[in-house]
PDB file of C-alpha atoms in Angstrom:
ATOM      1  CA  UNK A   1      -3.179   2.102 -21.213  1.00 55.00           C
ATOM      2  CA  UNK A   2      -4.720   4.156 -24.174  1.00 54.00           C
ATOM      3  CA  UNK A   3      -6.729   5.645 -21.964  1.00 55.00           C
ATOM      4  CA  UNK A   4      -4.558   6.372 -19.652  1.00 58.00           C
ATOM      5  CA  UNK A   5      -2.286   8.178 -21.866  1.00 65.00           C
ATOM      6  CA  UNK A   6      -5.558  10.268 -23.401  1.00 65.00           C
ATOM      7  CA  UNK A   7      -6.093  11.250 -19.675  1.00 75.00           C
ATOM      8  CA  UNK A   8      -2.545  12.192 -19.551  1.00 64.00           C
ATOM      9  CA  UNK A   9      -2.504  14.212 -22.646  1.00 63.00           C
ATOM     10  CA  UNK A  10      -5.905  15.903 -21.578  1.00 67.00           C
ATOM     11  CA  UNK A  11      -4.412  16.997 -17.842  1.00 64.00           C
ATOM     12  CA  UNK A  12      -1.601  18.443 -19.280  1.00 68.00           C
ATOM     13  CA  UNK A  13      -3.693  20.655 -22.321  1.00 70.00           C
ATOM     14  CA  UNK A  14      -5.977  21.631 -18.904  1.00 70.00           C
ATOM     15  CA  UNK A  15      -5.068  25.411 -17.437  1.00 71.00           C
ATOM     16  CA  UNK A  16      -7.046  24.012 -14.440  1.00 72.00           C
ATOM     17  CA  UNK A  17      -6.205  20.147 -14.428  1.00 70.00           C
ATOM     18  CA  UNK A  18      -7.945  17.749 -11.843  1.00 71.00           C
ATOM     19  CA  UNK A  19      -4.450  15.914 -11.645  1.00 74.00           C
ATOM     20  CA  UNK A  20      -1.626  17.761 -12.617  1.00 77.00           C
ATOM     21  CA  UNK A  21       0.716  15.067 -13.856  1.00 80.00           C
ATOM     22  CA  UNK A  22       3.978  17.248 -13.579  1.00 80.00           C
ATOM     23  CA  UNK A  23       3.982  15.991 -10.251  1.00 81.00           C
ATOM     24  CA  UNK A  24       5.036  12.646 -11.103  1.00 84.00           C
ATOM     25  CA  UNK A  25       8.725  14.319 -11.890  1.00 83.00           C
ATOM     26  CA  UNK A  26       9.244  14.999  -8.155  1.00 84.00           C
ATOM     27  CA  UNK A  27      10.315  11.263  -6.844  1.00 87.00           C
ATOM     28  CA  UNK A  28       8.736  11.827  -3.576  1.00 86.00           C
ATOM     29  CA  UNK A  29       4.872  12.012  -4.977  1.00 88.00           C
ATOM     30  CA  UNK A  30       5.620   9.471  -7.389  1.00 90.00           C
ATOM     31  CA  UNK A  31       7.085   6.600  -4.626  1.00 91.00           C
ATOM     32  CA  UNK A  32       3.862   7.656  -2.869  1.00 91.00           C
ATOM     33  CA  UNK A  33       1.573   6.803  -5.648  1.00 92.00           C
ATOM     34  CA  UNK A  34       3.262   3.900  -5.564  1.00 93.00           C
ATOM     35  CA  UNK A  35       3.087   2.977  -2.372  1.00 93.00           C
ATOM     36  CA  UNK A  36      -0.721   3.347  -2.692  1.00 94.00           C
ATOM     37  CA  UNK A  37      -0.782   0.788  -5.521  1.00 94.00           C
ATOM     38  CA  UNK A  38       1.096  -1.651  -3.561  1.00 94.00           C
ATOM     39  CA  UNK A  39      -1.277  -1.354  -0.337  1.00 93.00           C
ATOM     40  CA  UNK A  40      -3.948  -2.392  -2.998  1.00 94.00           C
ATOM     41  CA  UNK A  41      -2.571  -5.556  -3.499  1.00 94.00           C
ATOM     42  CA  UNK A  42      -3.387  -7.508  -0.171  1.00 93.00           C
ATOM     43  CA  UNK A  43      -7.275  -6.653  -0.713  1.00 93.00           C
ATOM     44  CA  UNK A  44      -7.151  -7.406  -4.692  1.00 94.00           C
ATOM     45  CA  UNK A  45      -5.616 -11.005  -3.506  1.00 93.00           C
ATOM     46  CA  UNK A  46      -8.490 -11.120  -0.753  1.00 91.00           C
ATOM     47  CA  UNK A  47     -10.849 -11.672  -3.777  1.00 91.00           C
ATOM     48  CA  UNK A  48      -8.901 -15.096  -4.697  1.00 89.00           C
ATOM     49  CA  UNK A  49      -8.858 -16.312  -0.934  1.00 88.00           C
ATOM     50  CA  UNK A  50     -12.800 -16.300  -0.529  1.00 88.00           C
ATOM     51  CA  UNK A  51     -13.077 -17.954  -3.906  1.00 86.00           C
ATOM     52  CA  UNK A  52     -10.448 -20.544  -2.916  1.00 82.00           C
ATOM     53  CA  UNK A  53     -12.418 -20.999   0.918  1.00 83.00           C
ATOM     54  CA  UNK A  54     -15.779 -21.709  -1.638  1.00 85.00           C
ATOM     55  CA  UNK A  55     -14.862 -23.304  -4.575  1.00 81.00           C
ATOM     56  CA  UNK A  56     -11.725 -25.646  -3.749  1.00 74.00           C
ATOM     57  CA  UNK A  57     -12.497 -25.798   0.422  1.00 76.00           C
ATOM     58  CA  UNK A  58     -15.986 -26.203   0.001  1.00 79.00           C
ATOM     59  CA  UNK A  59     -17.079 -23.530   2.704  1.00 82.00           C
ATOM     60  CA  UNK A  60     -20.371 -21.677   2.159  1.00 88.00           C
ATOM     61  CA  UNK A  61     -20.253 -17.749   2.123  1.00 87.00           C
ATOM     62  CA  UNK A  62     -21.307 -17.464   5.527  1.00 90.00           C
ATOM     63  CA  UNK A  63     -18.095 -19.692   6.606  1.00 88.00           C
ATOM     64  CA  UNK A  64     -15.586 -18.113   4.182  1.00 86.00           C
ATOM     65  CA  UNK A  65     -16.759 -14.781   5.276  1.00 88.00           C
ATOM     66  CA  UNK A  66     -15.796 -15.953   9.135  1.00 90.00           C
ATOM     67  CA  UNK A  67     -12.839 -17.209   7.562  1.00 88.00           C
ATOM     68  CA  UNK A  68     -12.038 -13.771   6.501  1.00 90.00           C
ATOM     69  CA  UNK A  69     -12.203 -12.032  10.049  1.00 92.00           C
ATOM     70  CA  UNK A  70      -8.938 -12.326  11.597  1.00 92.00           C
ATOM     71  CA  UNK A  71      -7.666  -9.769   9.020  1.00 93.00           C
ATOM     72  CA  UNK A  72     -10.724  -7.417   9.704  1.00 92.00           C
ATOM     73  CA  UNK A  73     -10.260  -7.981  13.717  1.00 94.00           C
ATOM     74  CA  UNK A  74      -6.063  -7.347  13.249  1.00 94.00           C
ATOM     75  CA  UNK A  75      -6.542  -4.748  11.476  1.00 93.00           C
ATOM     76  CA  UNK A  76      -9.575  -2.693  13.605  1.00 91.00           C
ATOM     77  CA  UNK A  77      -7.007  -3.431  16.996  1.00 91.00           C
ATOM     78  CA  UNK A  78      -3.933  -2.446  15.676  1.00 90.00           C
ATOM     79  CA  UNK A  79      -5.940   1.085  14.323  1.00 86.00           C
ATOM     80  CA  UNK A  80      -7.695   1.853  17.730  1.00 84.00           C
ATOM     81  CA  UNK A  81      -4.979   0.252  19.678  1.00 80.00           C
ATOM     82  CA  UNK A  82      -2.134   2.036  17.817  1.00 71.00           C
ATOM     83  CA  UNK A  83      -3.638   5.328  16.796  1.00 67.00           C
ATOM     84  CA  UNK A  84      -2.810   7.494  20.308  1.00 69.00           C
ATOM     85  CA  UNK A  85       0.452   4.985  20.713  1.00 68.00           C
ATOM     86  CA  UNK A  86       1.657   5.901  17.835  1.00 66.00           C
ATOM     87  CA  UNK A  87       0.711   9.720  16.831  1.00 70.00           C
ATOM     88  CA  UNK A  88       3.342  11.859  16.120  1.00 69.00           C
ATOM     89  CA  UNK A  89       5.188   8.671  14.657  1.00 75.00           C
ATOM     90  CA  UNK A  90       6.960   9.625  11.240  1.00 77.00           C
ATOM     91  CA  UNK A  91       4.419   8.096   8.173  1.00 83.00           C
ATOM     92  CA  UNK A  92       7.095   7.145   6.564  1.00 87.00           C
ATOM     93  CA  UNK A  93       8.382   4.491   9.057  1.00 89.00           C
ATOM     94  CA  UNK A  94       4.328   3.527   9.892  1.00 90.00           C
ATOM     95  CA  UNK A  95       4.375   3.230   6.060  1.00 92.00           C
ATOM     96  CA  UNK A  96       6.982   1.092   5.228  1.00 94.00           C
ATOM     97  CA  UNK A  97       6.394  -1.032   8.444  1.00 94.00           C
ATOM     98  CA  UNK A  98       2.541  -1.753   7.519  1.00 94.00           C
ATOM     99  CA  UNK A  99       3.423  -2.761   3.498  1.00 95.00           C
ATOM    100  CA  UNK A 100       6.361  -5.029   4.804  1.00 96.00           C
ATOM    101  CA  UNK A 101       3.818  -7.166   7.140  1.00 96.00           C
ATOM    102  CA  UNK A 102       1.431  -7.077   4.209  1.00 95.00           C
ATOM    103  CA  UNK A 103       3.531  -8.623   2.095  1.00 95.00           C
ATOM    104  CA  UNK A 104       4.837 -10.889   5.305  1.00 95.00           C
ATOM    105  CA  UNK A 105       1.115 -12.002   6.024  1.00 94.00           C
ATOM    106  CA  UNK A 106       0.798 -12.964   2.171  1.00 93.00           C
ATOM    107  CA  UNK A 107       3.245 -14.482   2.186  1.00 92.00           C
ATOM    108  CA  UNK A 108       2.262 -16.828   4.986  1.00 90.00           C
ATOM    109  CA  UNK A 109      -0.826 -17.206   3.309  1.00 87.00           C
ATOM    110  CA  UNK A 110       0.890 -19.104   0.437  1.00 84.00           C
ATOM    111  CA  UNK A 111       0.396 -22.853   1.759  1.00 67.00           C
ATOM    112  CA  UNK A 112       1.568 -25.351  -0.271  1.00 54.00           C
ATOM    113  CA  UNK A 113      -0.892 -28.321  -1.600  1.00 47.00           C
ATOM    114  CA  UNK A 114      -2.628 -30.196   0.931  1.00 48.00           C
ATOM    115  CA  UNK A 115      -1.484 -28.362   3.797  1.00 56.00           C
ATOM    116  CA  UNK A 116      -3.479 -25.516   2.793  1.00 59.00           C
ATOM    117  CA  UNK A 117      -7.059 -24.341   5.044  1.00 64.00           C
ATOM    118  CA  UNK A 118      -8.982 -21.925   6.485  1.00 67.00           C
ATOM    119  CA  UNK A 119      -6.665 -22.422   9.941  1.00 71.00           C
ATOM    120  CA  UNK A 120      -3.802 -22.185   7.802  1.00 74.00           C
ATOM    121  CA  UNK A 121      -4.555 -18.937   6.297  1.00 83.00           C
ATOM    122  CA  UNK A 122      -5.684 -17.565   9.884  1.00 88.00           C
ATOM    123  CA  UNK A 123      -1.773 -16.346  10.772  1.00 89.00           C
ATOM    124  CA  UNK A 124      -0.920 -14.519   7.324  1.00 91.00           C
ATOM    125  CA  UNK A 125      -4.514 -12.552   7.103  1.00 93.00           C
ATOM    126  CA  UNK A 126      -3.843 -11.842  10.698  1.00 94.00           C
ATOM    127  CA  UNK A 127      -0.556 -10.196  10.146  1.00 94.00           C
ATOM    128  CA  UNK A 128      -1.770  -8.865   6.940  1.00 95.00           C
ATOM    129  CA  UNK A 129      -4.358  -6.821   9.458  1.00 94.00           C
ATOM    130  CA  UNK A 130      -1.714  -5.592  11.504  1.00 94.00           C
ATOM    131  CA  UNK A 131       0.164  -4.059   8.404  1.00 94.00           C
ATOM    132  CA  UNK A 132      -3.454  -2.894   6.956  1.00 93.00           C
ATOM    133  CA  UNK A 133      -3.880  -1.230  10.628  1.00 91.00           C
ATOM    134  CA  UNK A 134      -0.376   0.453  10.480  1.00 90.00           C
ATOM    135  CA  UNK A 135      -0.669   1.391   6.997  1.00 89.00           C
ATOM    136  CA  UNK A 136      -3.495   2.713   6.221  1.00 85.00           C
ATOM    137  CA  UNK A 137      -3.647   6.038   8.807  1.00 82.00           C
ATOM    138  CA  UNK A 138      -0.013   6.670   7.658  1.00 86.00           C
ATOM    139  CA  UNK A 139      -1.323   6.802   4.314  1.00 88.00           C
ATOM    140  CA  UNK A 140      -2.689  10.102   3.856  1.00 84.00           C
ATOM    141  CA  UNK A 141      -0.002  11.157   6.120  1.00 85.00           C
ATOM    142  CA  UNK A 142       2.449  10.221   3.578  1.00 87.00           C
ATOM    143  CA  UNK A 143       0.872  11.535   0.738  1.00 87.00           C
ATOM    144  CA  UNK A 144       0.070  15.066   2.099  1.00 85.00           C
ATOM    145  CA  UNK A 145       3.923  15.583   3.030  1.00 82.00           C
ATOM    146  CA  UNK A 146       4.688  14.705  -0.445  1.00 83.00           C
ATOM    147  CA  UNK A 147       2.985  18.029  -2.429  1.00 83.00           C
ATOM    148  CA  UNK A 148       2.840  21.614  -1.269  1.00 83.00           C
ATOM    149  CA  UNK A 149      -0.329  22.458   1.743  1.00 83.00           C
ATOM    150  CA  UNK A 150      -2.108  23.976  -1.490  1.00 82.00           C
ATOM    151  CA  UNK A 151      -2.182  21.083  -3.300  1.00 83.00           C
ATOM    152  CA  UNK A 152      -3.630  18.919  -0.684  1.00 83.00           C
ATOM    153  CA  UNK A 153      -7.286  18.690  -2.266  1.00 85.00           C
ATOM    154  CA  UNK A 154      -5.080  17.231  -5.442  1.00 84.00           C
ATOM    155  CA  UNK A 155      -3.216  14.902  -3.189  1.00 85.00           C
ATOM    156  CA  UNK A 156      -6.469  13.419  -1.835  1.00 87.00           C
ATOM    157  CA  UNK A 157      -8.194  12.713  -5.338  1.00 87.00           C
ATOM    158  CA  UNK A 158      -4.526  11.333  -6.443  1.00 88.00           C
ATOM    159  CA  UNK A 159      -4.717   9.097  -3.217  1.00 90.00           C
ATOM    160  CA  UNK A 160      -8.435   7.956  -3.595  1.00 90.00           C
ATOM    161  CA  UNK A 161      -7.570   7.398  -7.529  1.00 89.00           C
ATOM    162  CA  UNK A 162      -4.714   5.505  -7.440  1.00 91.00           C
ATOM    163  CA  UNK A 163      -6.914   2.830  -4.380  1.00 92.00           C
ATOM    164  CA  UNK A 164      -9.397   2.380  -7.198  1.00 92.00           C
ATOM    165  CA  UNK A 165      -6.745   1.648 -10.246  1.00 91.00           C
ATOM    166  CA  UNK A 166      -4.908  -0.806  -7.903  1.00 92.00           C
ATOM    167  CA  UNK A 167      -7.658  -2.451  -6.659  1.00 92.00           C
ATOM    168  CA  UNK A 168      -8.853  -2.686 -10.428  1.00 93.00           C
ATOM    169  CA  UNK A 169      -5.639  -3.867 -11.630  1.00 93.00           C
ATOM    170  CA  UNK A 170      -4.615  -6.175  -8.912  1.00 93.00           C
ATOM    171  CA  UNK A 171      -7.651  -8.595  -9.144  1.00 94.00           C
ATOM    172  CA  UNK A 172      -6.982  -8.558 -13.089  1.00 93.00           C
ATOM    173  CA  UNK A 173      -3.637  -9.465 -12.651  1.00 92.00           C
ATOM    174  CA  UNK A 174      -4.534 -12.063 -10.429  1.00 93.00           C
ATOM    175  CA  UNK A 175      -7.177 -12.956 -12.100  1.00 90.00           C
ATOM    176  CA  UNK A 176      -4.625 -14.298 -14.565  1.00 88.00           C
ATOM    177  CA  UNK A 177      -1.978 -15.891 -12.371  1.00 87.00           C
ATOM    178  CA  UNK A 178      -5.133 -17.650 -10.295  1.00 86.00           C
ATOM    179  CA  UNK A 179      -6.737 -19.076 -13.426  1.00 83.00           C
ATOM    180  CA  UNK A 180      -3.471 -20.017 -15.135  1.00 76.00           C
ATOM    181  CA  UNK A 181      -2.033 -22.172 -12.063  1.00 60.00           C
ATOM    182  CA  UNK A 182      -5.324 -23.400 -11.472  1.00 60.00           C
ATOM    183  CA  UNK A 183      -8.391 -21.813 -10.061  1.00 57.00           C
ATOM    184  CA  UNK A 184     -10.224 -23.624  -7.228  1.00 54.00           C
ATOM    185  CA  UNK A 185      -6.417 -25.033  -6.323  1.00 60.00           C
ATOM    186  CA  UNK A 186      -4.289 -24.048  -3.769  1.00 68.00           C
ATOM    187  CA  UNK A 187      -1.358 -23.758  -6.280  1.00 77.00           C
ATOM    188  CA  UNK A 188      -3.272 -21.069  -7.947  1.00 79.00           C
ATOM    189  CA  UNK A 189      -3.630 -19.442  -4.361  1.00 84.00           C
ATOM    190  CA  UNK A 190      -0.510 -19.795  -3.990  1.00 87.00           C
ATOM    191  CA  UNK A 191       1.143 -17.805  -6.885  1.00 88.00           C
ATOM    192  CA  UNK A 192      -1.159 -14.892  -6.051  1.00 91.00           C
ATOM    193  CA  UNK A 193      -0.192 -14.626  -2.562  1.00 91.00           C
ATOM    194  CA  UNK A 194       3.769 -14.627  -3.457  1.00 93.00           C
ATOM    195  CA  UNK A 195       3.243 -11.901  -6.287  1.00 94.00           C
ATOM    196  CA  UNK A 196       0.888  -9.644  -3.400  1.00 95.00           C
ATOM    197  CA  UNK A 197       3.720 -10.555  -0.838  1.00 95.00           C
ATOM    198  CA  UNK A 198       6.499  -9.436  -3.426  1.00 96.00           C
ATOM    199  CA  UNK A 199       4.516  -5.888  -3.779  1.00 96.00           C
ATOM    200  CA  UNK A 200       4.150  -5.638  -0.708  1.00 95.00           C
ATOM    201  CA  UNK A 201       8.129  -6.184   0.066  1.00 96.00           C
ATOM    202  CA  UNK A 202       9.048  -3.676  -3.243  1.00 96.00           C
ATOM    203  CA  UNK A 203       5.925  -0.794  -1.722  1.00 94.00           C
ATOM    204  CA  UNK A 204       7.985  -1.164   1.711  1.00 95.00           C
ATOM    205  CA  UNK A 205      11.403  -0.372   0.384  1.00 94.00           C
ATOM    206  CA  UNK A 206       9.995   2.269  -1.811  1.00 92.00           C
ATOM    207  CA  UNK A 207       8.491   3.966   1.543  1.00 92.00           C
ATOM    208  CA  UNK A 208      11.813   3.633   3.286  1.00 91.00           C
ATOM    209  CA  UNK A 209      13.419   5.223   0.433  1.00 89.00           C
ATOM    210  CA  UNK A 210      11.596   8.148  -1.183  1.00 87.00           C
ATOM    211  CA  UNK A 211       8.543   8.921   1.008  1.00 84.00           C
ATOM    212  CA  UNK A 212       9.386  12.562   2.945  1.00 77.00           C
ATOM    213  CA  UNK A 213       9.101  13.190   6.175  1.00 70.00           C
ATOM    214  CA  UNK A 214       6.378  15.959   7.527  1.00 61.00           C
ATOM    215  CA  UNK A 215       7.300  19.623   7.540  1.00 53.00           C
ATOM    216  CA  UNK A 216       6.957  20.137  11.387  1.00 49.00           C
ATOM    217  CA  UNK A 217       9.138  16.459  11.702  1.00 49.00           C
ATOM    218  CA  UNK A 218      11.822  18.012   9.786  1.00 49.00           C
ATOM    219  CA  UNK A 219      11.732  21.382  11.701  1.00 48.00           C
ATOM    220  CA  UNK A 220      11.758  19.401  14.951  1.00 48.00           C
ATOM    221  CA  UNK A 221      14.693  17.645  13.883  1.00 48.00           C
ATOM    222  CA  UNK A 222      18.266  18.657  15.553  1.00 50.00           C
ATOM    223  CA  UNK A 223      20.571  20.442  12.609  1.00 51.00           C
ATOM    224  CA  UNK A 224      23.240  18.523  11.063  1.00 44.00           C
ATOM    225  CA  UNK A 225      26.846  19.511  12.097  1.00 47.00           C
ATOM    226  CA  UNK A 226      28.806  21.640  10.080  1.00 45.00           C
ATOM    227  CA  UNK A 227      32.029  19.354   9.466  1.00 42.00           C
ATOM    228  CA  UNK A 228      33.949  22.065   7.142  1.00 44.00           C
ATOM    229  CA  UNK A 229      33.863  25.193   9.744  1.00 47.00           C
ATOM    230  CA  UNK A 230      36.637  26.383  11.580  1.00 46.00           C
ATOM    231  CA  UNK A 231      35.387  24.347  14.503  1.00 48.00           C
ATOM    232  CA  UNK A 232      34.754  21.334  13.557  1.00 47.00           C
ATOM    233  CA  UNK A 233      37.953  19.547  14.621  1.00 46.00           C
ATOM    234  CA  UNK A 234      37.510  20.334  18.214  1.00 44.00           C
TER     235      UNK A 234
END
């Protein structure tokens, strides 16, 4: 956090800052930032799944890496299968629809006790795929409709920073909650795969809330009626 707030203080001294934190007063940028934290949080909780297919299921790496794949196959279909289907789609809804099924396939991931292996995990990193393969193209989207067009060289560093902190942070944070309910276990599984699902959920709303539409969306839109004017009671 300390250096976080040196970074801060150094940005804002800067007449030619790489990050300009002012931006974090408009609620728009900020609720995208966010947003690019939470879509961090499936992938940090990945880390914990392939330890708990090793250690506590027994699987080699080549098995827990097969394991893996329904995610990786979900979320390379939805992409190519989505991407002309779904162009011209507002971000915003792609957005909050691909952190919601995150959260929904971590969710489903969280197996209690002996119930819990590699089939059972199959469903939730499949839908977590889907919401990865939503997402992710709706991203950038989001994030370039939240600053000025001049600003868009800032957006991308902001976007590509913010991956790397929340990929950082996640698999601390769940470093914690995975060795504190037991690592190896599926309770400790477990607990991770609630807290991603819960981020997921809160990234979602967020989207749905504060994340702006495109300019050219918002031009194409029809204009709102004028419900004061002299005609609006015919």
């Amino acid at each position: 956090m300390l250096a976080l707030a040196v970074f801060a203080y150094a940005e804002l001294r800067s007449r030619t800052p790489l990050l300009d934190v002012r931006l974090f007063a408009r609620a728009s940028f900020s609720a995208v930032m966010a947003c690019v934290l939470a879509s961090t949080a499936a992938f940090a909780a990945l880390v914990y799944t392939s330890i708990r297919l090793q250690s506590g299921l027994g699987l080699g790496p080549v098995r827990a890496g097969l394991a893996l794949m329904p995610l990786a196959l979900a979320s390379l279909v939805t992409s190519l299968a989505g991407g002309r289907r779904l162009r011209g789609r507002s971000p915003r809804a792609l957005l909050a629809w691909g952190l919601l099924l995150s959260g929904i396939g971590c969710a489903l991931q969280a197996v209690p006790g002996a119930n819990a292996s590699a089939g059972t995990l199959a469903a939730g990193l499949a839908v977590t795929g889907v919401g990865v393969g939503l997402g992710g193209p709706a991203m950038g989207a989001a994030v370039f409709a939240a600053l000025p067009p001049e600003r868009s060289g800032m957006a991308a560093g902001a976007m590509t920073t913010f991956r790397q902190l929340g990929q950082t942070l996640g698999v601390a944070v769940f470093g914690g909650l995975f060795q504190r309910h037991g690592a190896g276990t599926s309770g400790g599984l477990n607990r991770v795969m609630i807290a991603a699902a819960v981020i997921g959920v809160v990234g979602s709303v967020l989207a749905r809330a504060f994340v702006p539409r495109p300019a050219v969306e918002r031009a194409a839109a029809p204009p709102a009626r004028d419900l004061t004017g002299p005609g609006a009671q015919r």
